[in-house]
PDB file of C-alpha atoms in Angstrom:
ATOM      1  CA  MET H 218     102.600 112.873 102.333  1.00 49.00           C
ATOM      2  CA  SER H 219     103.743 111.969  98.874  1.00 51.00           C
ATOM      3  CA  GLU H 220     107.027 111.992  97.402  1.00 55.00           C
ATOM      4  CA  TRP H 221     108.811 115.515  98.242  1.00 53.00           C
ATOM      5  CA  SER H 222     112.297 116.678  97.101  1.00 56.00           C
ATOM      6  CA  PRO H 223     113.040 120.258  96.827  1.00 53.00           C
ATOM      7  CA  ASN H 224     116.277 121.479  95.405  1.00 57.00           C
ATOM      8  CA  GLY H 225     119.585 120.952  97.723  1.00 56.00           C
ATOM      9  CA  THR H 226     121.100 117.586  98.665  1.00 63.00           C
ATOM     10  CA  THR H 227     122.987 118.991 102.033  1.00 76.00           C
ATOM     11  CA  TRP H 228     121.851 117.727 105.738  1.00 84.00           C
ATOM     12  CA  ASN H 229     119.671 120.200 106.996  1.00 88.00           C
ATOM     13  CA  GLU H 230     119.006 120.773 110.993  1.00 93.00           C
ATOM     14  CA  ASN H 231     117.258 124.092 110.844  1.00 95.00           C
ATOM     15  CA  TRP H 232     113.955 125.150 112.237  1.00 97.00           C
ATOM     16  CA  ASP H 233     113.150 128.053 109.875  1.00 97.00           C
ATOM     17  CA  ASP H 234     116.012 128.990 107.223  1.00 94.00           C
ATOM     18  CA  GLY H 235     113.946 129.271 103.893  1.00 91.00           C
ATOM     19  CA  SER H 236     115.254 126.142 102.059  1.00 87.00           C
ATOM     20  CA  GLY H 237     112.368 124.113 101.952  1.00 85.00           C
ATOM     21  CA  TYR H 238     113.011 121.111 103.781  1.00 85.00           C
ATOM     22  CA  ASP H 239     113.423 122.911 107.318  1.00 94.00           C
ATOM     23  CA  GLY H 240     111.412 121.940 110.285  1.00 95.00           C
ATOM     24  CA  PHE H 241     108.718 125.121 109.523  1.00 97.00           C
ATOM     25  CA  THR H 242     108.265 123.734 106.400  1.00 94.00           C
ATOM     26  CA  VAL H 243     107.412 119.815 107.448  1.00 93.00           C
ATOM     27  CA  ALA H 244     105.228 121.318 110.442  1.00 96.00           C
ATOM     28  CA  SER H 245     103.082 123.721 107.621  1.00 96.00           C
ATOM     29  CA  ALA H 246     102.772 120.738 105.407  1.00 93.00           C
ATOM     30  CA  VAL H 247     101.633 118.608 108.287  1.00 94.00           C
ATOM     31  CA  ASN H 248      99.254 121.648 109.478  1.00 95.00           C
ATOM     32  CA  ASP H 249      97.891 121.827 105.594  1.00 94.00           C
ATOM     33  CA  ALA H 250      97.570 118.522 105.209  1.00 93.00           C
ATOM     34  CA  LEU H 251      95.280 117.887 108.287  1.00 93.00           C
ATOM     35  CA  THR H 252      93.503 121.102 107.957  1.00 93.00           C
ATOM     36  CA  LYS H 253      93.014 121.486 104.547  1.00 92.00           C
ATOM     37  CA  GLY H 254      93.644 117.990 102.877  1.00 92.00           C
ATOM     38  CA  ASN H 255      91.528 116.872 105.980  1.00 90.00           C
ATOM     39  CA  VAL H 256      93.543 113.403 106.057  1.00 88.00           C
ATOM     40  CA  SER H 257      93.910 111.257 108.937  1.00 85.00           C
ATOM     41  CA  GLY H 258      97.446 110.600 108.985  1.00 83.00           C
ATOM     42  CA  TYR H 259     100.789 111.909 107.799  1.00 86.00           C
ATOM     43  CA  VAL H 260     103.707 110.002 106.643  1.00 81.00           C
ATOM     44  CA  TYR H 261     107.281 111.131 106.429  1.00 81.00           C
ATOM     45  CA  TRP H 262     109.415 108.942 104.223  1.00 75.00           C
ATOM     46  CA  TYR H 263     112.618 109.253 105.705  1.00 77.00           C
ATOM     47  CA  GLY H 264     113.058 108.489 109.481  1.00 83.00           C
ATOM     48  CA  ALA H 265     116.886 107.843 110.290  1.00 86.00           C
ATOM     49  CA  SER H 266     119.363 107.759 107.397  1.00 83.00           C
ATOM     50  CA  THR H 267     123.280 108.310 106.458  1.00 84.00           C
ATOM     51  CA  GLY H 268     124.608 111.019 104.285  1.00 78.00           C
ATOM     52  CA  ALA H 269     122.734 114.189 103.048  1.00 77.00           C
ATOM     53  CA  THR H 270     119.210 113.384 102.940  1.00 78.00           C
ATOM     54  CA  ARG H 271     115.959 114.730 104.121  1.00 81.00           C
ATOM     55  CA  GLY H 272     115.476 112.188 106.926  1.00 84.00           C
ATOM     56  CA  LEU H 273     114.529 113.026 110.559  1.00 90.00           C
ATOM     57  CA  ILE H 274     117.781 111.811 111.927  1.00 90.00           C
ATOM     58  CA  GLN H 275     121.262 111.270 110.588  1.00 90.00           C
ATOM     59  CA  MET H 276     123.085 108.839 111.498  1.00 91.00           C
ATOM     60  CA  ASP H 277     127.162 108.974 111.736  1.00 88.00           C
ATOM     61  CA  GLY H 278     129.156 106.039 113.121  1.00 89.00           C
ATOM     62  CA  ASP H 279     128.216 105.953 116.510  1.00 92.00           C
ATOM     63  CA  ASN H 280     126.702 109.644 116.456  1.00 93.00           C
ATOM     64  CA  TYR H 281     123.883 111.013 115.662  1.00 93.00           C
ATOM     65  CA  HIS H 282     122.035 114.464 114.204  1.00 92.00           C
ATOM     66  CA  VAL H 283     118.313 115.583 114.785  1.00 94.00           C
ATOM     67  CA  SER H 284     116.580 117.556 112.681  1.00 94.00           C
ATOM     68  CA  LYS H 285     114.133 120.385 113.376  1.00 96.00           C
ATOM     69  CA  ARG H 286     111.627 118.239 111.170  1.00 94.00           C
ATOM     70  CA  LEU H 287     111.650 115.314 113.839  1.00 95.00           C
ATOM     71  CA  TRP H 288     110.393 117.932 116.374  1.00 97.00           C
ATOM     72  CA  ALA H 289     107.975 119.291 113.770  1.00 96.00           C
ATOM     73  CA  LEU H 290     106.212 116.136 113.295  1.00 95.00           C
ATOM     74  CA  ALA H 291     106.569 114.926 117.117  1.00 95.00           C
ATOM     75  CA  ASN H 292     104.642 118.105 118.162  1.00 95.00           C
ATOM     76  CA  TYR H 293     101.847 116.456 116.274  1.00 94.00           C
ATOM     77  CA  SER H 294     102.406 112.573 116.416  1.00 93.00           C
ATOM     78  CA  ARG H 295     103.248 112.778 120.506  1.00 95.00           C
ATOM     79  CA  PHE H 296     100.189 114.557 121.447  1.00 95.00           C
ATOM     80  CA  VAL H 297      97.135 113.545 118.610  1.00 95.00           C
ATOM     81  CA  ARG H 298      96.605 109.899 119.697  1.00 93.00           C
ATOM     82  CA  PRO H 299      95.359 107.459 117.457  1.00 93.00           C
ATOM     83  CA  GLY H 300      91.727 107.508 117.699  1.00 94.00           C
ATOM     84  CA  ALA H 301      91.572 111.251 118.038  1.00 94.00           C
ATOM     85  CA  THR H 302      88.918 113.633 116.250  1.00 94.00           C
ATOM     86  CA  ARG H 303      89.812 116.704 114.688  1.00 94.00           C
ATOM     87  CA  ILE H 304      87.439 119.246 116.201  1.00 93.00           C
ATOM     88  CA  GLY H 305      87.009 123.199 114.606  1.00 89.00           C
ATOM     89  CA  ALA H 306      89.845 125.739 115.607  1.00 88.00           C
ATOM     90  CA  SER H 307      89.644 128.975 113.714  1.00 86.00           C
ATOM     91  CA  THR H 308      91.535 132.508 113.430  1.00 87.00           C
ATOM     92  CA  GLY H 309      91.202 135.719 111.997  1.00 86.00           C
ATOM     93  CA  ASP H 310      94.898 135.950 111.733  1.00 92.00           C
ATOM     94  CA  THR H 311      96.491 134.779 108.626  1.00 93.00           C
ATOM     95  CA  ASN H 312      99.916 134.167 109.916  1.00 96.00           C
ATOM     96  CA  LEU H 313      98.410 131.931 112.794  1.00 97.00           C
ATOM     97  CA  ARG H 314      97.621 128.268 111.720  1.00 96.00           C
ATOM     98  CA  LEU H 315      95.432 126.048 114.188  1.00 95.00           C
ATOM     99  CA  SER H 316      94.844 122.451 114.605  1.00 94.00           C
ATOM    100  CA  ALA H 317      92.416 121.055 117.352  1.00 95.00           C
ATOM    101  CA  PHE H 318      92.148 117.260 118.394  1.00 95.00           C
ATOM    102  CA  ARG H 319      89.704 115.451 120.855  1.00 95.00           C
ATOM    103  CA  ASN H 320      91.956 112.529 121.972  1.00 95.00           C
ATOM    104  CA  PRO H 321      90.279 109.293 123.016  1.00 96.00           C
ATOM    105  CA  ASP H 322      91.475 109.861 126.970  1.00 94.00           C
ATOM    106  CA  GLY H 323      89.531 113.432 126.692  1.00 93.00           C
ATOM    107  CA  THR H 324      92.452 115.266 126.696  1.00 95.00           C
ATOM    108  CA  VAL H 325      92.264 118.157 123.843  1.00 96.00           C
ATOM    109  CA  THR H 326      95.619 119.064 121.660  1.00 97.00           C
ATOM    110  CA  VAL H 327      95.576 122.339 119.872  1.00 96.00           C
ATOM    111  CA  VAL H 328      98.457 122.904 117.751  1.00 97.00           C
ATOM    112  CA  ALA H 329      99.543 126.401 117.071  1.00 97.00           C
ATOM    113  CA  LEU H 330     101.949 127.655 113.823  1.00 98.00           C
ATOM    114  CA  ASN H 331     102.816 131.111 113.797  1.00 98.00           C
ATOM    115  CA  ALA H 332     104.157 132.299 110.724  1.00 97.00           C
ATOM    116  CA  ALA H 333     104.671 135.903 111.975  1.00 98.00           C
ATOM    117  CA  THR H 334     108.034 137.446 112.822  1.00 97.00           C
ATOM    118  CA  THR H 335     106.284 138.660 116.362  1.00 98.00           C
ATOM    119  CA  ALA H 336     104.970 136.861 119.092  1.00 97.00           C
ATOM    120  CA  THR H 337     101.139 136.363 118.584  1.00 96.00           C
ATOM    121  CA  PRO H 338      98.673 136.893 121.642  1.00 95.00           C
ATOM    122  CA  VAL H 339      95.792 134.397 121.094  1.00 93.00           C
ATOM    123  CA  SER H 340      92.474 133.141 123.263  1.00 92.00           C
ATOM    124  CA  PHE H 341      91.403 129.535 122.412  1.00 91.00           C
ATOM    125  CA  GLY H 342      88.077 128.674 123.118  1.00 91.00           C
ATOM    126  CA  LEU H 343      87.271 125.560 124.419  1.00 90.00           C
ATOM    127  CA  ARG H 344      83.517 125.479 123.711  1.00 87.00           C
ATOM    128  CA  ASN H 345      81.571 122.075 123.393  1.00 87.00           C
ATOM    129  CA  THR H 346      84.652 120.171 124.859  1.00 90.00           C
ATOM    130  CA  GLY H 347      83.581 119.719 128.147  1.00 89.00           C
ATOM    131  CA  ILE H 348      86.735 121.352 129.321  1.00 92.00           C
ATOM    132  CA  THR H 349      85.798 124.751 131.656  1.00 92.00           C
ATOM    133  CA  THR H 350      88.664 124.781 133.933  1.00 94.00           C
ATOM    134  CA  GLY H 351      91.991 123.082 134.055  1.00 93.00           C
ATOM    135  CA  THR H 352      95.669 123.195 132.661  1.00 95.00           C
ATOM    136  CA  ALA H 353      97.503 123.393 129.155  1.00 96.00           C
ATOM    137  CA  THR H 354     100.808 122.054 128.913  1.00 97.00           C
ATOM    138  CA  PRO H 355     102.770 123.788 125.798  1.00 98.00           C
ATOM    139  CA  TYR H 356     105.504 122.161 124.068  1.00 98.00           C
ATOM    140  CA  LEU H 357     107.593 124.599 122.106  1.00 98.00           C
ATOM    141  CA  THR H 358     109.370 124.068 118.748  1.00 98.00           C
ATOM    142  CA  ASP H 359     111.357 126.772 117.341  1.00 98.00           C
ATOM    143  CA  GLY H 360     115.053 127.746 116.462  1.00 97.00           C
ATOM    144  CA  THR H 361     116.362 126.811 119.707  1.00 97.00           C
ATOM    145  CA  HIS H 362     113.836 124.672 121.188  1.00 97.00           C
ATOM    146  CA  GLY H 363     112.750 121.036 120.371  1.00 96.00           C
ATOM    147  CA  MET H 364     109.423 120.311 121.440  1.00 96.00           C
ATOM    148  CA  ALA H 365     110.176 121.582 125.022  1.00 98.00           C
ATOM    149  CA  LYS H 366     108.029 121.414 127.431  1.00 98.00           C
ATOM    150  CA  GLN H 367     107.085 125.303 128.839  1.00 98.00           C
ATOM    151  CA  PRO H 368     105.627 126.333 132.044  1.00 97.00           C
ATOM    152  CA  ALA H 369     101.528 125.369 132.683  1.00 96.00           C
ATOM    153  CA  ALA H 370      98.918 127.923 131.560  1.00 94.00           C
ATOM    154  CA  SER H 371      95.446 127.869 133.174  1.00 93.00           C
ATOM    155  CA  VAL H 372      92.031 127.569 131.697  1.00 94.00           C
ATOM    156  CA  SER H 373      89.249 129.511 133.455  1.00 94.00           C
ATOM    157  CA  SER H 374      85.680 129.837 131.775  1.00 94.00           C
ATOM    158  CA  GLY H 375      86.560 127.647 128.859  1.00 92.00           C
ATOM    159  CA  THR H 376      89.030 129.738 127.801  1.00 93.00           C
ATOM    160  CA  LEU H 377      92.836 129.265 127.243  1.00 93.00           C
ATOM    161  CA  ASN H 378      94.771 132.680 127.040  1.00 94.00           C
ATOM    162  CA  THR H 379      98.332 132.505 125.830  1.00 95.00           C
ATOM    163  CA  THR H 380     101.141 133.880 123.466  1.00 96.00           C
ATOM    164  CA  VAL H 381     102.591 131.838 120.533  1.00 97.00           C
ATOM    165  CA  PRO H 382     106.079 132.964 120.051  1.00 98.00           C
ATOM    166  CA  ALA H 383     107.400 134.395 116.441  1.00 98.00           C
ATOM    167  CA  ARG H 384     108.314 131.575 114.201  1.00 98.00           C
ATOM    168  CA  SER H 385     107.370 128.775 116.190  1.00 98.00           C
ATOM    169  CA  LEU H 386     104.945 125.710 116.506  1.00 98.00           C
ATOM    170  CA  VAL H 387     103.615 124.985 120.096  1.00 98.00           C
ATOM    171  CA  THR H 388     101.479 122.270 120.973  1.00 98.00           C
ATOM    172  CA  TYR H 389      99.073 122.530 123.830  1.00 97.00           C
ATOM    173  CA  THR H 390      97.605 119.584 126.005  1.00 97.00           C
ATOM    174  CA  ILE H 391      94.761 120.521 127.687  1.00 96.00           C
ATOM    175  CA  ARG H 392      93.171 118.692 130.346  1.00 91.00           C
ATOM    176  CA  ARG H 393      90.473 119.202 132.554  1.00 84.00           C
ATOM    177  CA  GLN H 394      90.568 119.577 136.313  1.00 80.00           C
TER     178      GLN H 394
END
């Protein structure tokens, strides 16, 4: 990321409020950098800070507040590991933004950002990954969840069928059986 400072100087913990510095906006920026800019990393300028900044965590004496920006970045950084290779991920749905990665340990990570106002059923074909059967563990970030682990889904015949909730970011970690 380069320097980034939309209007406004108030602390914002929101996921999707249209402010330009909510979690959804950061998730979209990371996705675009990875898929359109073909970058191999993403640096967010503010980690923890005091006051009304764009930090991921706001320090407040002995207390702290976590923004949804932190969870947006965590959906990528926790599961896309150093040495991962970006692999093809596409959809005809303009509201669904996808990126996928093969990690050095053989797991596949698919990150899905749903910009639609309704849940979106999807079918992820895992061609050329070596995974024909296995499990996918989804981690959900939205207005009420911060990278919350969801029930596992099965991969069958090289396909993961699932639904991405409205206005959410879901990271699927996929392991072969």
